[in-house]
Tab-separated table of N, CA and C in Angstrom:
chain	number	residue	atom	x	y	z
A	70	UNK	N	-20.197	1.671	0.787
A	70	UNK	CA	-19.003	2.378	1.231
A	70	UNK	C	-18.954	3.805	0.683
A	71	UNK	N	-17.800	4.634	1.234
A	71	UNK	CA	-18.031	6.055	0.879
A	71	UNK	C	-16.515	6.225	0.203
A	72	UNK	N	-15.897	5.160	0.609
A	72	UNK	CA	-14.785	5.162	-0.199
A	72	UNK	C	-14.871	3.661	-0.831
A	73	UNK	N	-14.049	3.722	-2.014
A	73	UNK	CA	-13.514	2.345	-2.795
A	73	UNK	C	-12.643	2.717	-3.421
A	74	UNK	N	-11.841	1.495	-3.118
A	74	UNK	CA	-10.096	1.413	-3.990
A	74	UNK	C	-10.336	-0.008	-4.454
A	75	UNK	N	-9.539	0.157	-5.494
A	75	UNK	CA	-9.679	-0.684	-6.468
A	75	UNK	C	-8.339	-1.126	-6.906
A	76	UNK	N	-8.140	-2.649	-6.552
A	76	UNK	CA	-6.465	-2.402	-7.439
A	76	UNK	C	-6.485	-3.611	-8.697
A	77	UNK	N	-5.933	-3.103	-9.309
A	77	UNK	CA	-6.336	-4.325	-10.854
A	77	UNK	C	-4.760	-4.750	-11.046
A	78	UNK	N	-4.524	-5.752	-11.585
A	78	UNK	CA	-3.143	-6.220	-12.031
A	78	UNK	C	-2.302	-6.919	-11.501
A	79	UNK	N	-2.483	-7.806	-10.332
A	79	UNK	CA	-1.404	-7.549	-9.176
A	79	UNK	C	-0.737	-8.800	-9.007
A	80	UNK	N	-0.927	-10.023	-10.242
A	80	UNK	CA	0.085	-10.612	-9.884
A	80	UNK	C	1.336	-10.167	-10.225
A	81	UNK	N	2.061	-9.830	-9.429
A	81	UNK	CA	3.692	-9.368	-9.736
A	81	UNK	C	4.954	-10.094	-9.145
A	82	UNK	N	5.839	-10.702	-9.705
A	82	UNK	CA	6.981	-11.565	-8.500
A	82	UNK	C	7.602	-10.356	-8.314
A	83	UNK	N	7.881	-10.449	-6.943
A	83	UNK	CA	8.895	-9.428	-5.944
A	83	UNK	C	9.898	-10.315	-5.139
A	84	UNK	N	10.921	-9.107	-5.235
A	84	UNK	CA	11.956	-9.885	-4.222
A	84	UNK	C	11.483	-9.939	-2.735
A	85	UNK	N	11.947	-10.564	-1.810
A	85	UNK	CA	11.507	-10.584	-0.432
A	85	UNK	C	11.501	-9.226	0.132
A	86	UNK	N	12.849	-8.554	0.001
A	86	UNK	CA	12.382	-7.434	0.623
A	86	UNK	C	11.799	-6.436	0.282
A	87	UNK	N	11.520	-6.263	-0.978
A	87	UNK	CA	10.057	-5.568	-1.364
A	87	UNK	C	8.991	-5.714	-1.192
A	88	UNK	N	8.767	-7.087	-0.816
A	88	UNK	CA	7.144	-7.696	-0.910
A	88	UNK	C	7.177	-7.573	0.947
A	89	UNK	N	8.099	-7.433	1.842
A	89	UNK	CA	8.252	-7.014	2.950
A	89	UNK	C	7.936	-4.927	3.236
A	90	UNK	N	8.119	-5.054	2.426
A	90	UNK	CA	8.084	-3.397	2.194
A	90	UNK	C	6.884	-2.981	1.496
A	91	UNK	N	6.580	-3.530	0.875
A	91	UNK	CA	5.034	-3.458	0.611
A	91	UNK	C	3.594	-3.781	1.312
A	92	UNK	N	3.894	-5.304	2.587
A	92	UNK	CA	3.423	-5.361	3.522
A	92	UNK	C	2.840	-4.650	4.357
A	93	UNK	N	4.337	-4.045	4.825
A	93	UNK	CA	3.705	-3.041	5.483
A	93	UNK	C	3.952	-1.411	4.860
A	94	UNK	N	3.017	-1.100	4.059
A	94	UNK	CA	2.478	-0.169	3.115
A	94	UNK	C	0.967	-0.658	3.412
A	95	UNK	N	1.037	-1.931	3.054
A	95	UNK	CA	-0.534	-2.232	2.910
A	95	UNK	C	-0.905	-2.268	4.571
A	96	UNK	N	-0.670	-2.431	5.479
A	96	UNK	CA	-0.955	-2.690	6.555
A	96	UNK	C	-0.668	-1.649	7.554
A	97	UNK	N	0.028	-0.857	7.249
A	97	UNK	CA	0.045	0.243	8.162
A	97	UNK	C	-0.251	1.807	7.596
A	98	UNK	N	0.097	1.116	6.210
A	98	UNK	CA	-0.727	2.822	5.698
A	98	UNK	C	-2.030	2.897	5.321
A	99	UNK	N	-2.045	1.354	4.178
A	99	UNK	CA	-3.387	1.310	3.413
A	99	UNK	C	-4.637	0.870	4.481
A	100	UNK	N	-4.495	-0.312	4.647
A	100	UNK	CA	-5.205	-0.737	5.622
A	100	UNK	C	-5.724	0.039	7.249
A	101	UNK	N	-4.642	0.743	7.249
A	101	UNK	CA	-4.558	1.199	8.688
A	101	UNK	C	-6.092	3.034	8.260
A	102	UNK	N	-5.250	3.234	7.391
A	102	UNK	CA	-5.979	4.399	6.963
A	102	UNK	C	-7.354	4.157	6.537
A	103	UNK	N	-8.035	3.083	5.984
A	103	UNK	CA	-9.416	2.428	5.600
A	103	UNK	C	-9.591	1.980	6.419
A	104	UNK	N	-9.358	1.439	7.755
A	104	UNK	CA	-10.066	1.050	9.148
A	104	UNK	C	-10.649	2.113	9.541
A	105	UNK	N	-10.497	3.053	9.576
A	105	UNK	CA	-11.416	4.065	10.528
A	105	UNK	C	-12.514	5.281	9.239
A	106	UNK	N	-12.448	4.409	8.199
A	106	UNK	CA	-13.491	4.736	6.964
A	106	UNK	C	-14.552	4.057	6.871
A	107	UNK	N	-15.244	5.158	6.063
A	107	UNK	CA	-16.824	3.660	5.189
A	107	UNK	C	-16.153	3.042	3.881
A	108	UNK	N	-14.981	2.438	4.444
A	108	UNK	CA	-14.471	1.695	2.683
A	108	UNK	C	-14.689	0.647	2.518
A	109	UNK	N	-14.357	0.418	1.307
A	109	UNK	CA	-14.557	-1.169	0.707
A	109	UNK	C	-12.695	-1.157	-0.050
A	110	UNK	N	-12.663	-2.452	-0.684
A	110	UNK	CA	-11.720	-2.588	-1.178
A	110	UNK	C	-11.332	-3.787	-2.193
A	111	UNK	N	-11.394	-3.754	-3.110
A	111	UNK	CA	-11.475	-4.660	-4.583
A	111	UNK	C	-10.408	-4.916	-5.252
A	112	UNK	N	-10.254	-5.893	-5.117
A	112	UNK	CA	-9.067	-6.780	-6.165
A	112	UNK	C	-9.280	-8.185	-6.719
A	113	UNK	N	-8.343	-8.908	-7.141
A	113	UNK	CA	-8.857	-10.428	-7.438
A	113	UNK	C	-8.916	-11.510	-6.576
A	114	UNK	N	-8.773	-10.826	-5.069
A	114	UNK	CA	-8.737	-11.893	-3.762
A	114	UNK	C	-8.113	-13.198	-4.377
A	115	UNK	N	-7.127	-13.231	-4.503
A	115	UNK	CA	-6.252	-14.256	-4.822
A	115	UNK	C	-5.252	-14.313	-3.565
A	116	UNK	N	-4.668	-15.310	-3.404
A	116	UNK	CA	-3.322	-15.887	-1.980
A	116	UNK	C	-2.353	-15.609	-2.913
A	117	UNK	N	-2.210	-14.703	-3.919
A	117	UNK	CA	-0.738	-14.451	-3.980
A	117	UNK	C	-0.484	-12.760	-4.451
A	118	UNK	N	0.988	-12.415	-4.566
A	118	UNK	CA	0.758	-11.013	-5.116
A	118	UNK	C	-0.033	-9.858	-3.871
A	119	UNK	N	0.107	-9.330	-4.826
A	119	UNK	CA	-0.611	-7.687	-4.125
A	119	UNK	C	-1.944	-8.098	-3.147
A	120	UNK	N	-2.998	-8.691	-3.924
A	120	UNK	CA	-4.164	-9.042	-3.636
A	120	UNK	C	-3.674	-9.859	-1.846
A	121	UNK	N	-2.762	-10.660	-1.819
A	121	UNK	CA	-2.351	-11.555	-0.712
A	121	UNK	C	-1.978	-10.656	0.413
A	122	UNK	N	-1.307	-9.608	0.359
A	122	UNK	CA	-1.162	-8.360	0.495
A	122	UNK	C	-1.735	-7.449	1.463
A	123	UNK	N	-2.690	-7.244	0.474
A	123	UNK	CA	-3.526	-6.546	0.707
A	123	UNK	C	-4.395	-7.080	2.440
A	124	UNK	N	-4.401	-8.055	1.581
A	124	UNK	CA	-5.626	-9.325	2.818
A	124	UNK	C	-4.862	-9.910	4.332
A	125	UNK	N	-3.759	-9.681	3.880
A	125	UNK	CA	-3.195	-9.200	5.303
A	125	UNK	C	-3.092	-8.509	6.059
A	126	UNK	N	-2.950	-6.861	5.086
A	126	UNK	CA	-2.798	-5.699	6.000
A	126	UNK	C	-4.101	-5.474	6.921
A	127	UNK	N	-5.336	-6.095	6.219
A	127	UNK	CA	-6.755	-5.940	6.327
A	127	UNK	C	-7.237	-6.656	7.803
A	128	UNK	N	-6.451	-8.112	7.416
A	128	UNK	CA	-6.140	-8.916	8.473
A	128	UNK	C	-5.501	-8.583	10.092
A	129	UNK	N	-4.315	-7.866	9.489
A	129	UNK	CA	-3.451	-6.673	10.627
A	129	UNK	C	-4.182	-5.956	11.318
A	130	UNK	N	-5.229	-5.270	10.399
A	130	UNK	CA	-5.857	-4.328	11.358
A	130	UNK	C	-7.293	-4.615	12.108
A	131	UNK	N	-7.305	-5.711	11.741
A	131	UNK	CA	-8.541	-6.224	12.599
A	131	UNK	C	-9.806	-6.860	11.925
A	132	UNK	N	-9.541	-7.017	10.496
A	132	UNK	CA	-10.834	-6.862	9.705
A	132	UNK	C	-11.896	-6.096	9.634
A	133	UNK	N	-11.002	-4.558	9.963
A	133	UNK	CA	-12.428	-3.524	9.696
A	133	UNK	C	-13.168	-3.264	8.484
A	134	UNK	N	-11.999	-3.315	7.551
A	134	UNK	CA	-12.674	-2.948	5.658
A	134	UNK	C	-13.051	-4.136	5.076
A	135	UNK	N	-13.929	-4.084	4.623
A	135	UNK	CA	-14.489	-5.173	3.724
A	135	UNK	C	-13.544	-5.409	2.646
A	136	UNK	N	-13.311	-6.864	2.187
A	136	UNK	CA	-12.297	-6.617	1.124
A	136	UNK	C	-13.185	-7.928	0.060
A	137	UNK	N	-12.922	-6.759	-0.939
A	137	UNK	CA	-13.949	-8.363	-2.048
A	137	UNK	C	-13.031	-8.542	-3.346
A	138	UNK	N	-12.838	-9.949	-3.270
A	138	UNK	CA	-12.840	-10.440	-4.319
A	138	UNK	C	-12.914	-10.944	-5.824
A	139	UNK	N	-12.815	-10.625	-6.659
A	139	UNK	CA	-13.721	-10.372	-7.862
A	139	UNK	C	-12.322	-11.263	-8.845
A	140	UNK	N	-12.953	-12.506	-9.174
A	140	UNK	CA	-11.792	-13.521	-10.183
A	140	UNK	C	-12.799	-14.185	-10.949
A	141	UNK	N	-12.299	-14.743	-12.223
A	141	UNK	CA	-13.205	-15.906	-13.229
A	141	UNK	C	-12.768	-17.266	-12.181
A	142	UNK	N	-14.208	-17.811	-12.065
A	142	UNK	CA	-13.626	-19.190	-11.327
A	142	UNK	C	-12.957	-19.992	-11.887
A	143	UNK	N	-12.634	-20.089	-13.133
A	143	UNK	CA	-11.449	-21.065	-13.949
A	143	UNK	C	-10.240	-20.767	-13.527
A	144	UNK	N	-9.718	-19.582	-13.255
A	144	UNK	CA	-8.564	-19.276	-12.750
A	144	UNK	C	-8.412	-19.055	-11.177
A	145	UNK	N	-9.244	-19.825	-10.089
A	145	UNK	CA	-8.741	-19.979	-8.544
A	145	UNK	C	-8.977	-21.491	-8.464
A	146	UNK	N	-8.917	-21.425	-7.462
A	146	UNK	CA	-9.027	-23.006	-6.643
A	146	UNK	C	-9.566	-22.305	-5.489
A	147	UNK	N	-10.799	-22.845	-5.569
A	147	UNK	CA	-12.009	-22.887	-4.530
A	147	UNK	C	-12.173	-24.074	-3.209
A	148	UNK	N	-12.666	-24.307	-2.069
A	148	UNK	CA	-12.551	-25.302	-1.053
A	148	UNK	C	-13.397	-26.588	-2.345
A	149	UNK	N	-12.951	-27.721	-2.143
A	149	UNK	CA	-13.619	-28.468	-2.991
A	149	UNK	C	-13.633	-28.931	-4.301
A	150	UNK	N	-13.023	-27.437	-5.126
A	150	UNK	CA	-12.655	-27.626	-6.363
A	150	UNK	C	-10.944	-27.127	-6.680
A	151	UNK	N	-10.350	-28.234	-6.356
A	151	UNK	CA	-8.924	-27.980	-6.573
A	151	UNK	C	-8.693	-27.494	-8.192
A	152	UNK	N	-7.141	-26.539	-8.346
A	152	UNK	CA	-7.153	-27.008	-10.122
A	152	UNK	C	-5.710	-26.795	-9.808
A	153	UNK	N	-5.154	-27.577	-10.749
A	153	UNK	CA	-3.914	-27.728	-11.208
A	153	UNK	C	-2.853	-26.109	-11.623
A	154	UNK	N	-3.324	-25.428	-11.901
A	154	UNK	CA	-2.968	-24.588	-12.825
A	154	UNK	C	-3.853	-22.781	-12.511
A	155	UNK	N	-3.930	-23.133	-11.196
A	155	UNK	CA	-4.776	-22.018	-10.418
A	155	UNK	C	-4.382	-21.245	-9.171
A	156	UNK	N	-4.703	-20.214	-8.840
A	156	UNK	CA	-4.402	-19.481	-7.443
A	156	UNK	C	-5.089	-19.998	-6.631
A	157	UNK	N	-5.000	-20.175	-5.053
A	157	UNK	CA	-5.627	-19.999	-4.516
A	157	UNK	C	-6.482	-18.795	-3.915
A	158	UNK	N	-8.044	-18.741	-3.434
A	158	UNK	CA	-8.347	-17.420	-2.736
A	158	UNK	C	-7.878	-17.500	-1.595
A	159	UNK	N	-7.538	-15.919	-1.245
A	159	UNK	CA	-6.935	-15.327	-0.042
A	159	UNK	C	-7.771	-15.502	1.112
A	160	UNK	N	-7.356	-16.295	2.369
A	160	UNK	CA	-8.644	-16.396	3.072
A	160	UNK	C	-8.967	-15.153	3.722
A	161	UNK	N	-8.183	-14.145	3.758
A	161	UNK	CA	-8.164	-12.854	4.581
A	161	UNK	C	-9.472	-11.793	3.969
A	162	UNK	N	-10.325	-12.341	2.886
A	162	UNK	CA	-10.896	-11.875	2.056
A	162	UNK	C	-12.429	-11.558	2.695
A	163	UNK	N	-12.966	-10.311	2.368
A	163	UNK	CA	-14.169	-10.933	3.262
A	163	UNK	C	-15.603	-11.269	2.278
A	164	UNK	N	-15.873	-10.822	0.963
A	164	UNK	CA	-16.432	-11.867	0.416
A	164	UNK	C	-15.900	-11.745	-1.464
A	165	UNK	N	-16.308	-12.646	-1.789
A	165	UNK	CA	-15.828	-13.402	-3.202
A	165	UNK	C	-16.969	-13.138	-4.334
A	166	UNK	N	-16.371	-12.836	-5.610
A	166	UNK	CA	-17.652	-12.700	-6.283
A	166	UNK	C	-16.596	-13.368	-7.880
A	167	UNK	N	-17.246	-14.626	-7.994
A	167	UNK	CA	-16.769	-15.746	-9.021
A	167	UNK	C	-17.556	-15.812	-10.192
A	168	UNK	N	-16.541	-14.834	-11.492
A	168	UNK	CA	-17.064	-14.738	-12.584
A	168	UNK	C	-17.248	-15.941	-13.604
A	169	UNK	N	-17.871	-16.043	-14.963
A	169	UNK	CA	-17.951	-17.056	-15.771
A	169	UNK	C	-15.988	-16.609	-16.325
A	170	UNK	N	-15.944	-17.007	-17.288
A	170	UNK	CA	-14.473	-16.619	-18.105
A	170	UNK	C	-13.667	-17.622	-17.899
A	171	UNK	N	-12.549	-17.771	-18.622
A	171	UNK	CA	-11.394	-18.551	-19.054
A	171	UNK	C	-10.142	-18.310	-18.633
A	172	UNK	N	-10.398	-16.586	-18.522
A	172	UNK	CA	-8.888	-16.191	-18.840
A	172	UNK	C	-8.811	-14.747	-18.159
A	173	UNK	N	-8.026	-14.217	-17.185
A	173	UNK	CA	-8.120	-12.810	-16.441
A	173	UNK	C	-8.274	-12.026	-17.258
A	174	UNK	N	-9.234	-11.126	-16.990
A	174	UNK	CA	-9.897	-9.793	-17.688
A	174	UNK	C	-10.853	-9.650	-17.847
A	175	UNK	N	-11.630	-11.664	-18.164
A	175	UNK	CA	-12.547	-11.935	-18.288
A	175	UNK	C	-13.632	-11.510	-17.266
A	176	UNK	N	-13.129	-11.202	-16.183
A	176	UNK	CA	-14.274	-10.568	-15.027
A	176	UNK	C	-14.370	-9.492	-15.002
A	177	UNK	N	-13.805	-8.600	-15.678
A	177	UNK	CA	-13.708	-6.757	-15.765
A	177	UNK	C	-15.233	-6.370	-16.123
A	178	UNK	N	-15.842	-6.922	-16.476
A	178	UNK	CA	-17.375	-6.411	-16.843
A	178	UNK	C	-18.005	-6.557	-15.405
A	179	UNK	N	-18.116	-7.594	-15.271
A	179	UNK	CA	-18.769	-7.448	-13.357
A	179	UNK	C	-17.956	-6.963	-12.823
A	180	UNK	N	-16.942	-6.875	-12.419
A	180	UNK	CA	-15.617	-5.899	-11.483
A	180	UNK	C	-16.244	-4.455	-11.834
A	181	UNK	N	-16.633	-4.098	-12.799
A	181	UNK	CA	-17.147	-2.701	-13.335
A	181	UNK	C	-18.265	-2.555	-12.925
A	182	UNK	N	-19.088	-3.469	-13.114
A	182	UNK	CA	-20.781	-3.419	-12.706
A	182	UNK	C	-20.966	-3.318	-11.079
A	183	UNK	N	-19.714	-3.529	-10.543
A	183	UNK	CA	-19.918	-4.172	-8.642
A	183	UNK	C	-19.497	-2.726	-8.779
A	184	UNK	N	-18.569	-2.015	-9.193
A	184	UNK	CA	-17.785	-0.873	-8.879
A	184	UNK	C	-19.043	0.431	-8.822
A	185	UNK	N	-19.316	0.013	-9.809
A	185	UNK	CA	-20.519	1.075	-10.531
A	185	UNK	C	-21.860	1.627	-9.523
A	186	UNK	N	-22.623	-0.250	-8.940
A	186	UNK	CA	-23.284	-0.275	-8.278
A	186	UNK	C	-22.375	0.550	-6.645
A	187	UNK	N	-21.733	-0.190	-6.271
A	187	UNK	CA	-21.431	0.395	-4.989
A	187	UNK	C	-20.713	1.836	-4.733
A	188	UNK	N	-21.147	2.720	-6.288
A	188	UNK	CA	-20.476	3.820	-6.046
A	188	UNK	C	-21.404	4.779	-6.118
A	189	UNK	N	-22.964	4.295	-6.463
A	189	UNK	CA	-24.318	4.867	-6.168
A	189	UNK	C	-24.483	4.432	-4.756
């Protein structure tokens, strides 16, 4: 890609009509504006929060931008491997990259290394 955005942090609870208002932010500004780019777009592809978000607006616009994923697999729930105490991934996502770790943050070294690589 010739662009990459990156968003880190994003589980956040919102009221409805913010997380309505943020929607479409992501989908008619963000998304809409990276459809007709060479972008990519990185978060923790998680089904909730920003990341959920995001994978809609992406969704909205047709699935032009690649959107990746980047979580420790202890903290999602994968097809197959349910967990109690986990997010699900966003299916709007277009691919996944499932770190070792325990605990969020724990993937910031590959999230950095993917960033790094795809910015050569």
């Amino acid at each position: 890609p010739e662009i990459l955005m990156i968003m880190i942090g994003d589980n956040i609870k919102l009221t409805p009509a913010l997380e309505t208002r943020l929607v479409q932010l992501f989908s008619r500004g963000v998304a809409r504006t990276l459809a007709g780019m060479n972008a990519a777009i990185i978060d923790s592809g998680r089904q909730v929060g920003v990341s959920n978000m995001m994978g809609q607006g992406v969704a909205d616009r047709g699935f032009k931008t690649p959107l990746l994923g980047v979580a420790p697999l202890s903290q999602v729930t994968t097809p197959g491997r349910p967990r109690s105490k986990a997010d699900p991934l966003d299916p709007n996502h277009s691919y996944f990259i499932l770190t070792p770790g325990n605990a969020w943050g724990d993937e910031n070294e590959i999230l950095f290394n993917v960033v790094n690589t795809l910015a050569k």
